[in-house]
Amino acid sequence: METLGFLMDGFAVALTPYNLMYALFGAFVGTLIGCLPGLGPANGVAIMIPLAFTLGLPPETAMILLTSVYAGAMYGGRISSILLNIPGDEPAMMTCLDGYPMAQQGRAADALAISAVASFTGGLIGTIGLIMLAPILAKFALTFGPAEYFALFMLAFATLGGITGKNPMKTVIAATLGIMISTVGIDIATGTQRYTFGILELYEGIDFILAIVGLFAISELLFFVEARMGGGRKKMIVGKLTLSFRELVSTIPTQLRGGVLGFIAGVLPGAGASLGSFIAYTLEKQVVGRKGNFGKGDIRGVVAPEAGNNGASSGALVPMLTLGVPGSGTTAVLLAMLISLNVTPGPLMFTQNADIVWGVIAALLIGNVLLLVLNIPMVGIFVRLLSIPPMYLLPIVTMVAFVGVYSISHSTFDLYFMVAFGVAGYFLRKLDIPLVPIILGLLLGPEMEKNLGHALIISDGDWMVLWSSPLAIGFWLVAGLGLVLPALVGPILRRRMQAAMKEGPVSD
């Protein structure tokens, strides 16, 4: 009953006309961003962060806007997967397998409609799971000491590469680079300057908003310039909606299975929506067996991955809100936004900033309804966006990023620094070095340092304190598995995903 009361308070925050307007705007923009191949939710949220600062939004409104963009981008990824056989983001990759064949068979409208319904169901299941699990985990986290938190942060670094990560060593290099960047500035404990090189602007450290917008948004713009500066794509015809009510009802078990599996995958740090969509599709294929027509336009092959990846997107918010540890790349960006708003993520957030937490959760429920309403009647607008040449979209995105960052500090130095991060991000991506661990190192580095210092002060300098409790030992063991499993399990999962893609359609 206590949780229900908090949720009602959250609805009181989310349903104000001001916040509702930004939820609708975020859902619409998120869907637009999601349907553009390659951008994805992490880049979409990073692009919108400067806009939130430019508008001077209060913390709860800013988070409602960004989480709505997040949810909208997860919805939008399916559009280019179905119409172009090009995933809008990685989690939408599995949707290509049956979505594109449906489009080739003249059922593009049916695929877009049923995938929107499946996304709604998955998002709803994930949000309900978030409501039920987050308060319990937050109360449990209140028992953590500095040693447990330090071990938890190490676990986050170890698992963030995900069990589908290509190269665990590159993940470690990226995380180390992020931690190194986080040490720039004046040490609060000793007053010592670290890596400032006499530059006054570096005394307060590097603003992670600059790093995020640069590494994600600017580097993505550079990739657009390199690969997509051609003309628009051919005009796509969606066709008429012929989906029957009976066909819709028959997919309900698939939607429920996919949503639950996706939520479980999302809660696991580093697993993310990609694993959620893959597991949901694979399980559904096993459940249906020979009765299915997977890879050739089976409607359940569209429903399962969409329910899975949208369930996972809500699940990834659980560790971020309760432990201050992001469950995915996009939640790492959201975590940065919370910190920049002077809101400390973690168990105390549920008491000290309950209006923000429950306002965001209520906005997710409202946003799912808004997205369902937007994505069925307005899908034609999103489809037309795919035909617009990137040369017209790039200046708008660039302008939002530069104006937004400048509005935060009114410093041209920050703009140069943001561009430098963008160029660095471009080359790091060329080397297949992931960017999310860099952001995580930048965000969690100061907290790791603080908790390590507290643990050593309490133990009078005894390093064994880091392994002094069963919980800390458990975190260290899981962290070890997080480094080993990608090398063992990752190649197997990638081979299976590649095999599944080969069985699916080939783009024209």
Short mmCIF file of C-alpha atoms in Angstrom, two decimals:
data_model
loop_
_atom_site.label_atom_id
_atom_site.label_comp_id
_atom_site.label_asym_id
_atom_site.label_seq_id
_atom_site.Cartn_x
_atom_site.Cartn_y
_atom_site.Cartn_z
CA MET A 1 0.00 0.00 0.00
CA GLU A 2 2.92 2.33 0.73
CA THR A 3 4.23 1.82 -2.82
CA LEU A 4 0.78 2.55 -4.24
CA GLY A 5 0.67 5.80 -2.29
CA PHE A 6 4.06 6.85 -3.67
CA LEU A 7 2.89 5.94 -7.17
CA MET A 8 -0.18 8.15 -6.78
CA ASP A 9 2.11 10.99 -5.71
CA GLY A 10 4.14 10.27 -8.84
CA PHE A 11 1.05 10.57 -11.02
CA ALA A 12 0.32 13.91 -9.36
CA VAL A 13 3.74 15.07 -10.57
CA ALA A 14 3.61 13.48 -14.04
CA LEU A 15 0.04 14.55 -14.86
CA THR A 16 0.60 18.28 -14.47
CA PRO A 17 0.06 19.95 -17.87
CA TYR A 18 3.68 21.15 -17.90
CA ASN A 19 5.20 17.69 -17.34
CA LEU A 20 2.63 15.98 -19.55
CA MET A 21 3.57 18.30 -22.41
CA TYR A 22 7.25 17.38 -22.10
CA ALA A 23 6.39 13.67 -21.82
CA LEU A 24 4.47 13.91 -25.10
CA PHE A 25 7.25 15.92 -26.73
CA GLY A 26 9.89 13.44 -25.52
CA ALA A 27 7.88 10.44 -26.73
CA PHE A 28 7.46 11.99 -30.18
CA VAL A 29 11.10 13.08 -30.55
CA GLY A 30 12.32 9.75 -29.15
CA THR A 31 10.36 7.85 -31.79
CA LEU A 32 11.81 10.09 -34.50
CA ILE A 33 15.34 9.47 -33.21
CA GLY A 34 14.74 5.74 -32.82
CA CYS A 35 13.59 5.25 -36.41
CA LEU A 36 16.80 6.80 -37.79
CA PRO A 37 19.23 3.90 -38.31
CA GLY A 38 22.32 4.09 -36.10
CA LEU A 39 21.26 6.77 -33.63
CA GLY A 40 19.58 4.70 -30.92
CA PRO A 41 18.35 5.69 -27.45
CA ALA A 42 21.74 6.50 -25.88
CA ASN A 43 22.61 9.01 -28.60
CA GLY A 44 19.06 10.37 -28.57
CA VAL A 45 19.10 11.04 -24.83
CA ALA A 46 22.61 12.55 -25.07
CA ILE A 47 21.45 14.92 -27.81
CA MET A 48 18.47 16.05 -25.71
CA ILE A 49 20.44 16.75 -22.51
CA PRO A 50 21.68 20.18 -23.68
CA LEU A 51 18.12 21.11 -24.65
CA ALA A 52 16.92 20.29 -21.12
CA PHE A 53 19.53 22.68 -19.69
CA THR A 54 18.76 25.35 -22.29
CA LEU A 55 15.08 25.30 -21.31
CA GLY A 56 15.99 25.48 -17.61
CA LEU A 57 13.78 22.51 -16.72
CA PRO A 58 13.39 21.46 -13.07
CA PRO A 59 14.87 18.03 -12.21
CA GLU A 60 11.61 16.05 -12.35
CA THR A 61 10.60 17.59 -15.69
CA ALA A 62 14.06 17.08 -17.20
CA MET A 63 14.06 13.39 -16.20
CA ILE A 64 10.50 12.91 -17.48
CA LEU A 65 11.57 14.39 -20.82
CA LEU A 66 14.67 12.20 -21.12
CA THR A 67 13.01 8.96 -20.00
CA SER A 68 10.22 9.65 -22.52
CA VAL A 69 12.88 10.07 -25.23
CA TYR A 70 14.42 6.79 -24.04
CA ALA A 71 11.11 4.92 -24.24
CA GLY A 72 10.24 6.55 -27.57
CA ALA A 73 13.57 5.57 -29.13
CA MET A 74 12.98 1.95 -28.08
CA TYR A 75 9.64 2.08 -29.90
CA GLY A 76 11.08 3.83 -32.97
CA GLY A 77 13.86 1.33 -33.60
CA ARG A 78 11.40 -1.13 -35.09
CA ILE A 79 10.32 1.16 -37.97
CA SER A 80 13.51 1.01 -40.03
CA SER A 81 13.94 -2.66 -39.10
CA ILE A 82 10.59 -3.51 -40.67
CA LEU A 83 10.67 -1.17 -43.66
CA LEU A 84 14.39 -1.15 -44.57
CA ASN A 85 15.78 -4.29 -42.93
CA ILE A 86 18.15 -1.90 -41.13
CA PRO A 87 17.86 -1.93 -37.32
CA GLY A 88 17.25 1.50 -35.81
CA ASP A 89 19.42 0.30 -32.92
CA GLU A 90 21.01 -2.97 -31.82
CA PRO A 91 18.01 -4.29 -29.80
CA ALA A 92 15.82 -3.94 -32.91
CA MET A 93 18.09 -6.27 -34.89
CA MET A 94 15.97 -9.33 -34.16
CA THR A 95 12.86 -7.52 -35.42
CA CYS A 96 14.36 -7.53 -38.93
CA LEU A 97 14.09 -11.32 -39.14
CA ASP A 98 10.31 -11.41 -39.53
CA GLY A 99 9.38 -7.72 -39.79
CA TYR A 100 11.04 -7.15 -43.15
CA PRO A 101 9.53 -10.30 -44.74
CA MET A 102 6.11 -9.09 -43.59
CA ALA A 103 6.79 -5.76 -45.31
CA GLN A 104 7.83 -7.57 -48.49
CA GLN A 105 4.56 -9.50 -48.36
CA GLY A 106 2.61 -6.21 -48.30
CA ARG A 107 1.93 -6.38 -44.54
CA ALA A 108 4.18 -3.52 -43.42
CA ALA A 109 1.24 -1.75 -41.73
CA ASP A 110 0.37 -4.94 -39.83
CA ALA A 111 3.99 -5.41 -38.70
CA LEU A 112 4.24 -1.80 -37.53
CA ALA A 113 0.93 -1.99 -35.68
CA ILE A 114 1.52 -5.30 -33.91
CA SER A 115 5.09 -4.28 -33.00
CA ALA A 116 3.73 -1.08 -31.43
CA VAL A 117 1.27 -3.12 -29.35
CA ALA A 118 4.05 -5.55 -28.34
CA SER A 119 6.30 -2.61 -27.40
CA PHE A 120 3.48 -1.25 -25.24
CA THR A 121 2.98 -4.60 -23.49
CA GLY A 122 6.71 -5.07 -22.92
CA GLY A 123 7.11 -1.53 -21.60
CA LEU A 124 4.09 -1.95 -19.32
CA ILE A 125 5.40 -5.23 -17.89
CA GLY A 126 8.82 -3.69 -17.37
CA THR A 127 7.40 -0.64 -15.60
CA ILE A 128 5.22 -2.80 -13.32
CA GLY A 129 8.33 -4.85 -12.50
CA LEU A 130 10.20 -1.62 -11.75
CA ILE A 131 7.41 -0.50 -9.38
CA MET A 132 7.47 -3.82 -7.51
CA LEU A 133 11.22 -4.49 -7.37
CA ALA A 134 12.83 -1.05 -7.01
CA PRO A 135 11.58 -0.19 -3.48
CA ILE A 136 12.62 -3.63 -2.17
CA LEU A 137 16.11 -3.35 -3.67
CA ALA A 138 16.45 0.22 -2.40
CA LYS A 139 15.75 -0.87 1.21
CA PHE A 140 18.27 -3.70 0.86
CA ALA A 141 20.91 -1.30 -0.50
CA LEU A 142 20.67 0.81 2.67
CA THR A 143 22.66 -1.94 4.42
CA PHE A 144 25.68 -1.41 2.12
CA GLY A 145 28.88 0.00 3.57
CA PRO A 146 31.77 1.64 1.69
CA ALA A 147 33.45 -1.73 1.02
CA GLU A 148 30.23 -3.14 -0.46
CA TYR A 149 29.72 -0.08 -2.64
CA PHE A 150 33.30 -0.24 -3.92
CA ALA A 151 32.80 -3.92 -4.83
CA LEU A 152 29.45 -3.07 -6.45
CA PHE A 153 31.09 -0.42 -8.63
CA MET A 154 33.75 -2.95 -9.66
CA LEU A 155 30.93 -5.34 -10.56
CA ALA A 156 29.34 -2.64 -12.71
CA PHE A 157 32.57 -2.10 -14.62
CA ALA A 158 33.10 -5.83 -15.07
CA THR A 159 29.61 -6.52 -16.38
CA LEU A 160 28.93 -3.38 -18.40
CA GLY A 161 30.62 -4.86 -21.44
CA GLY A 162 27.71 -7.28 -21.40
CA ILE A 163 27.84 -10.98 -22.06
CA THR A 164 27.61 -10.16 -25.75
CA GLY A 165 30.65 -7.87 -25.57
CA LYS A 166 33.21 -8.50 -28.32
CA ASN A 167 36.41 -7.82 -26.41
CA PRO A 168 36.50 -7.70 -22.58
CA MET A 169 40.00 -6.22 -22.64
CA LYS A 170 38.81 -3.22 -24.65
CA THR A 171 36.01 -2.77 -22.12
CA VAL A 172 38.60 -2.70 -19.31
CA ILE A 173 40.72 -0.19 -21.26
CA ALA A 174 37.68 2.04 -21.81
CA ALA A 175 36.65 1.90 -18.14
CA THR A 176 40.22 2.68 -17.02
CA LEU A 177 40.30 5.64 -19.40
CA GLY A 178 37.04 6.92 -17.92
CA ILE A 179 38.34 6.61 -14.34
CA MET A 180 41.53 8.45 -15.32
CA ILE A 181 39.50 11.31 -16.79
CA SER A 182 37.41 11.46 -13.59
CA THR A 183 40.55 12.22 -11.54
CA VAL A 184 41.23 15.47 -13.40
CA GLY A 185 40.86 18.49 -11.12
CA ILE A 186 41.58 19.28 -7.49
CA ASP A 187 41.51 16.37 -5.05
CA ILE A 188 38.85 17.23 -2.46
CA ALA A 189 40.64 15.30 0.30
CA THR A 190 44.15 16.76 -0.12
CA GLY A 191 43.68 19.87 -2.27
CA THR A 192 46.26 18.56 -4.73
CA GLN A 193 45.93 19.45 -8.41
CA ARG A 194 45.72 16.41 -10.67
CA TYR A 195 46.29 16.57 -14.46
CA THR A 196 45.23 20.23 -14.68
CA PHE A 197 48.41 21.37 -16.52
CA GLY A 198 47.86 24.87 -15.20
CA ILE A 199 44.59 25.26 -17.10
CA LEU A 200 42.11 27.10 -14.88
CA GLU A 201 39.04 25.50 -16.52
CA LEU A 202 40.25 22.03 -15.46
CA TYR A 203 40.50 22.84 -11.73
CA GLU A 204 36.87 21.78 -11.15
CA GLY A 205 37.28 18.63 -13.22
CA ILE A 206 35.76 17.65 -16.55
CA ASP A 207 32.01 18.06 -16.86
CA PHE A 208 30.63 14.65 -17.84
CA ILE A 209 27.85 16.35 -19.82
CA LEU A 210 30.52 17.57 -22.23
CA ALA A 211 31.97 14.09 -22.43
CA ILE A 212 28.58 12.47 -23.03
CA VAL A 213 27.42 14.90 -25.72
CA GLY A 214 30.82 14.75 -27.37
CA LEU A 215 31.37 10.99 -27.23
CA PHE A 216 27.83 10.06 -28.23
CA ALA A 217 26.21 12.88 -30.19
CA ILE A 218 29.20 14.53 -31.92
CA SER A 219 30.92 11.23 -32.77
CA GLU A 220 27.63 9.97 -34.23
CA LEU A 221 27.40 13.12 -36.33
CA LEU A 222 30.89 12.43 -37.66
CA PHE A 223 29.82 8.91 -38.61
CA PHE A 224 26.79 10.36 -40.38
CA VAL A 225 29.05 12.72 -42.33
CA GLU A 226 31.31 9.82 -43.28
CA ALA A 227 28.69 7.26 -44.29
CA ARG A 228 25.30 8.84 -44.87
CA MET A 229 25.71 12.17 -46.58
CA GLY A 230 24.02 10.89 -49.74
CA GLY A 231 20.49 11.59 -50.83
CA GLY A 232 17.33 10.31 -49.20
CA ARG A 233 16.22 6.73 -49.37
CA LYS A 234 13.56 5.48 -51.70
CA LYS A 235 9.98 6.21 -50.76
CA MET A 236 8.46 3.42 -48.69
CA ILE A 237 4.84 2.32 -48.94
CA VAL A 238 3.28 1.11 -45.69
CA GLY A 239 0.00 -0.13 -47.16
CA LYS A 240 -3.35 -0.71 -45.46
CA LEU A 241 -3.84 -2.24 -42.03
CA THR A 242 -5.33 -5.75 -42.35
CA LEU A 243 -4.49 -7.08 -38.88
CA SER A 244 -7.49 -8.91 -37.41
CA PHE A 245 -8.53 -8.82 -33.76
CA ARG A 246 -8.17 -12.59 -33.57
CA GLU A 247 -4.58 -12.38 -34.83
CA LEU A 248 -3.84 -9.68 -32.25
CA VAL A 249 -5.28 -11.74 -29.37
CA SER A 250 -3.29 -14.82 -30.47
CA THR A 251 -0.03 -12.94 -29.82
CA ILE A 252 -0.85 -12.06 -26.19
CA PRO A 253 1.08 -15.05 -24.70
CA THR A 254 4.07 -14.09 -26.86
CA GLN A 255 3.89 -10.50 -25.63
CA LEU A 256 3.75 -11.58 -21.99
CA ARG A 257 6.65 -14.03 -22.31
CA GLY A 258 8.77 -11.49 -24.15
CA GLY A 259 8.05 -8.69 -21.68
CA VAL A 260 8.94 -10.78 -18.61
CA LEU A 261 12.14 -12.16 -20.15
CA GLY A 262 13.14 -8.69 -21.29
CA PHE A 263 12.62 -7.20 -17.83
CA ILE A 264 14.79 -9.90 -16.23
CA ALA A 265 17.54 -9.27 -18.81
CA GLY A 266 17.30 -5.51 -18.24
CA VAL A 267 17.75 -5.76 -14.46
CA LEU A 268 21.07 -7.59 -14.94
CA PRO A 269 23.82 -4.93 -15.21
CA GLY A 270 25.37 -4.99 -18.66
CA ALA A 271 22.88 -7.42 -20.24
CA GLY A 272 20.60 -4.80 -21.75
CA ALA A 273 17.84 -4.77 -24.31
CA SER A 274 19.84 -6.60 -26.98
CA LEU A 275 19.98 -9.73 -24.86
CA GLY A 276 16.33 -9.29 -23.90
CA SER A 277 15.18 -9.23 -27.52
CA PHE A 278 17.43 -12.17 -28.47
CA ILE A 279 16.26 -14.37 -25.59
CA ALA A 280 12.60 -13.49 -26.21
CA TYR A 281 12.88 -14.36 -29.92
CA THR A 282 14.83 -17.58 -29.29
CA LEU A 283 12.43 -18.80 -26.59
CA GLU A 284 9.39 -18.05 -28.73
CA LYS A 285 10.92 -19.99 -31.59
CA GLN A 286 11.40 -22.95 -29.24
CA VAL A 287 7.87 -22.70 -27.80
CA VAL A 288 6.19 -22.54 -31.19
CA GLY A 289 8.40 -25.21 -32.73
CA ARG A 290 7.54 -26.49 -36.21
CA LYS A 291 4.19 -24.69 -36.18
CA GLY A 292 6.00 -21.41 -36.68
CA ASN A 293 7.21 -19.74 -39.84
CA PHE A 294 10.05 -17.78 -38.26
CA GLY A 295 12.35 -15.87 -40.57
CA LYS A 296 9.66 -15.76 -43.27
CA GLY A 297 7.20 -13.27 -41.83
CA ASP A 298 5.81 -14.92 -38.69
CA ILE A 299 3.99 -12.26 -36.70
CA ARG A 300 5.26 -13.77 -33.43
CA GLY A 301 8.81 -13.15 -34.66
CA VAL A 302 8.00 -9.42 -34.62
CA VAL A 303 6.12 -9.45 -31.32
CA ALA A 304 8.65 -11.35 -29.19
CA PRO A 305 11.77 -9.18 -29.69
CA GLU A 306 9.81 -5.93 -29.45
CA ALA A 307 8.21 -6.97 -26.15
CA GLY A 308 11.62 -8.15 -24.96
CA ASN A 309 13.63 -5.03 -25.70
CA ASN A 310 10.98 -2.66 -24.29
CA GLY A 311 10.67 -4.74 -21.12
CA ALA A 312 14.44 -4.60 -20.77
CA SER A 313 14.53 -0.81 -21.14
CA SER A 314 12.40 -0.43 -17.99
CA GLY A 315 14.32 -3.17 -16.20
CA ALA A 316 17.61 -1.32 -16.78
CA LEU A 317 16.26 1.56 -14.67
CA VAL A 318 16.08 -0.67 -11.57
CA PRO A 319 19.82 -0.79 -10.75
CA MET A 320 20.27 2.82 -11.83
CA LEU A 321 17.62 4.23 -9.48
CA THR A 322 18.22 1.90 -6.52
CA LEU A 323 22.00 1.38 -6.58
CA GLY A 324 23.31 4.23 -8.70
CA VAL A 325 24.67 1.65 -11.16
CA PRO A 326 23.38 1.85 -14.74
CA GLY A 327 21.96 -1.30 -16.29
CA SER A 328 22.62 -0.17 -19.88
CA GLY A 329 24.36 2.47 -21.96
CA THR A 330 21.30 4.71 -22.05
CA THR A 331 20.77 4.54 -18.29
CA ALA A 332 24.44 5.55 -17.89
CA VAL A 333 23.56 8.75 -19.76
CA LEU A 334 20.46 9.20 -17.57
CA LEU A 335 22.62 8.65 -14.49
CA ALA A 336 24.89 11.49 -15.63
CA MET A 337 21.88 13.75 -15.96
CA LEU A 338 20.74 12.95 -12.44
CA ILE A 339 24.17 13.73 -11.01
CA SER A 340 24.37 16.98 -12.98
CA LEU A 341 21.01 17.97 -11.45
CA ASN A 342 22.54 17.48 -7.98
CA VAL A 343 20.41 14.38 -7.40
CA THR A 344 22.30 11.43 -5.91
CA PRO A 345 21.08 8.12 -7.39
CA GLY A 346 20.82 5.22 -4.99
CA PRO A 347 18.64 3.95 -2.15
CA LEU A 348 18.34 7.34 -0.42
CA MET A 349 16.86 8.80 -3.58
CA PHE A 350 13.58 7.03 -2.79
CA THR A 351 13.23 9.12 0.38
CA GLN A 352 15.15 12.32 -0.40
CA ASN A 353 13.93 12.74 -4.00
CA ALA A 354 10.76 10.64 -4.03
CA ASP A 355 8.99 13.15 -6.28
CA ILE A 356 11.58 12.62 -9.02
CA VAL A 357 11.69 8.81 -8.74
CA TRP A 358 7.96 8.22 -8.67
CA GLY A 359 7.27 11.04 -11.12
CA VAL A 360 9.57 9.32 -13.64
CA ILE A 361 7.99 5.91 -12.99
CA ALA A 362 4.47 7.34 -13.41
CA ALA A 363 5.63 9.13 -16.57
CA LEU A 364 6.82 5.80 -17.97
CA LEU A 365 3.33 4.37 -17.56
CA ILE A 366 1.79 7.45 -19.13
CA GLY A 367 4.46 7.52 -21.83
CA ASN A 368 3.69 3.96 -22.88
CA VAL A 369 0.09 4.94 -23.52
CA LEU A 370 1.16 8.07 -25.39
CA LEU A 371 3.60 6.08 -27.50
CA LEU A 372 0.96 3.52 -28.44
CA VAL A 373 -1.38 6.33 -29.48
CA LEU A 374 1.41 8.06 -31.44
CA ASN A 375 2.89 5.01 -33.11
CA ILE A 376 -0.23 3.61 -34.77
CA PRO A 377 -2.02 6.59 -36.38
CA MET A 378 1.13 8.72 -36.90
CA VAL A 379 3.47 6.03 -38.24
CA GLY A 380 3.29 7.65 -41.69
CA ILE A 381 5.07 10.75 -40.35
CA PHE A 382 7.89 8.64 -38.92
CA VAL A 383 8.18 6.70 -42.17
CA ARG A 384 8.51 9.92 -44.20
CA LEU A 385 11.38 11.00 -41.94
CA LEU A 386 13.40 8.04 -43.20
CA SER A 387 13.29 9.57 -46.69
CA ILE A 388 14.80 12.89 -45.60
CA PRO A 389 18.50 13.21 -46.53
CA PRO A 390 20.78 13.39 -43.44
CA MET A 391 22.30 16.62 -44.77
CA TYR A 392 19.11 18.39 -43.65
CA LEU A 393 18.92 16.67 -40.25
CA LEU A 394 22.57 17.05 -39.24
CA PRO A 395 22.60 20.86 -38.85
CA ILE A 396 19.56 20.72 -36.54
CA VAL A 397 21.13 18.09 -34.25
CA THR A 398 24.45 19.96 -34.25
CA MET A 399 22.76 23.25 -33.38
CA VAL A 400 20.88 21.68 -30.44
CA ALA A 401 24.09 20.17 -29.07
CA PHE A 402 26.19 23.35 -29.35
CA VAL A 403 23.56 25.80 -28.13
CA GLY A 404 22.61 23.51 -25.25
CA VAL A 405 26.18 22.99 -24.03
CA TYR A 406 27.00 26.69 -24.33
CA SER A 407 23.89 27.58 -22.33
CA ILE A 408 25.13 25.49 -19.39
CA SER A 409 28.38 27.38 -18.73
CA HIS A 410 28.58 30.13 -21.41
CA SER A 411 32.16 28.97 -22.06
CA THR A 412 33.69 28.56 -25.52
CA PHE A 413 36.31 26.33 -23.86
CA ASP A 414 33.56 23.81 -23.14
CA LEU A 415 32.55 23.81 -26.80
CA TYR A 416 36.12 23.06 -27.88
CA PHE A 417 36.32 20.35 -25.25
CA MET A 418 33.04 18.82 -26.44
CA VAL A 419 34.33 18.70 -30.03
CA ALA A 420 37.58 17.13 -28.79
CA PHE A 421 35.59 14.41 -27.04
CA GLY A 422 33.58 13.93 -30.24
CA VAL A 423 36.70 13.43 -32.36
CA ALA A 424 38.16 11.11 -29.72
CA GLY A 425 34.89 9.15 -29.63
CA TYR A 426 34.94 8.82 -33.41
CA PHE A 427 38.41 7.25 -33.42
CA LEU A 428 37.66 5.07 -30.38
CA ARG A 429 34.62 3.66 -32.17
CA LYS A 430 36.79 3.03 -35.23
CA LEU A 431 39.01 0.93 -32.96
CA ASP A 432 35.94 -0.91 -31.57
CA ILE A 433 36.57 0.50 -28.09
CA PRO A 434 33.16 0.91 -26.39
CA LEU A 435 32.19 4.37 -25.18
CA VAL A 436 29.77 3.44 -22.39
CA PRO A 437 32.51 2.17 -19.99
CA ILE A 438 34.29 5.51 -20.45
CA ILE A 439 31.17 7.34 -19.35
CA LEU A 440 30.68 4.91 -16.47
CA GLY A 441 34.27 5.46 -15.32
CA LEU A 442 33.76 9.22 -15.49
CA LEU A 443 30.53 8.96 -13.46
CA LEU A 444 31.46 6.33 -10.88
CA GLY A 445 35.17 7.14 -10.54
CA PRO A 446 34.71 9.85 -7.87
CA GLU A 447 32.29 7.64 -5.88
CA MET A 448 34.68 4.69 -6.11
CA GLU A 449 37.53 6.84 -4.84
CA LYS A 450 35.40 8.21 -2.00
CA ASN A 451 34.16 4.80 -0.87
CA LEU A 452 37.64 3.27 -1.10
CA GLY A 453 38.96 6.08 1.08
CA HIS A 454 36.17 5.65 3.65
CA ALA A 455 36.70 1.89 3.79
CA LEU A 456 40.44 2.28 4.40
CA ILE A 457 39.89 4.95 7.06
CA ILE A 458 37.42 2.70 8.91
CA SER A 459 39.81 -0.27 8.75
CA ASP A 460 42.89 1.80 9.63
CA GLY A 461 44.45 1.14 6.23
CA ASP A 462 43.73 -2.60 6.10
CA TRP A 463 42.98 -3.51 2.46
CA MET A 464 41.34 -6.76 3.55
CA VAL A 465 38.28 -4.70 4.50
CA LEU A 466 37.30 -4.83 0.82
CA TRP A 467 36.70 -8.57 1.24
CA SER A 468 35.46 -8.49 4.82
CA SER A 469 31.74 -9.20 4.29
CA PRO A 470 29.91 -12.02 2.47
CA LEU A 471 28.06 -9.45 0.35
CA ALA A 472 31.30 -7.79 -0.79
CA ILE A 473 32.80 -11.22 -1.57
CA GLY A 474 29.69 -12.05 -3.60
CA PHE A 475 30.05 -8.83 -5.61
CA TRP A 476 33.72 -9.61 -6.29
CA LEU A 477 32.88 -13.13 -7.45
CA VAL A 478 30.17 -11.89 -9.80
CA ALA A 479 32.57 -9.20 -11.08
CA GLY A 480 35.09 -11.93 -11.86
CA LEU A 481 32.44 -13.86 -13.76
CA GLY A 482 31.52 -10.67 -15.60
CA LEU A 483 35.06 -10.48 -16.98
CA VAL A 484 35.29 -14.18 -17.84
CA LEU A 485 31.82 -14.85 -19.27
CA PRO A 486 32.10 -12.47 -22.25
CA ALA A 487 35.09 -14.42 -23.48
CA LEU A 488 33.31 -17.76 -23.02
CA VAL A 489 29.63 -17.09 -23.67
CA GLY A 490 29.84 -13.99 -25.88
CA PRO A 491 31.18 -15.74 -29.01
CA ILE A 492 28.51 -18.45 -28.71
CA LEU A 493 25.69 -15.88 -28.47
CA ARG A 494 27.11 -13.86 -31.35
CA ARG A 495 27.33 -16.95 -33.55
CA ARG A 496 23.72 -17.80 -32.76
CA MET A 497 22.58 -14.25 -33.48
CA GLN A 498 24.51 -14.24 -36.76
CA ALA A 499 23.02 -17.62 -37.66
CA ALA A 500 19.54 -16.30 -36.93
CA MET A 501 20.20 -13.23 -39.10
CA LYS A 502 21.42 -15.45 -41.97
CA GLU A 503 18.21 -17.44 -41.78
CA GLY A 504 16.28 -14.18 -42.07
CA PRO A 505 15.83 -11.94 -45.08
CA VAL A 506 18.55 -10.29 -47.08
CA SER A 507 18.13 -6.60 -47.83
CA ASP A 508 17.60 -5.60 -51.44
#
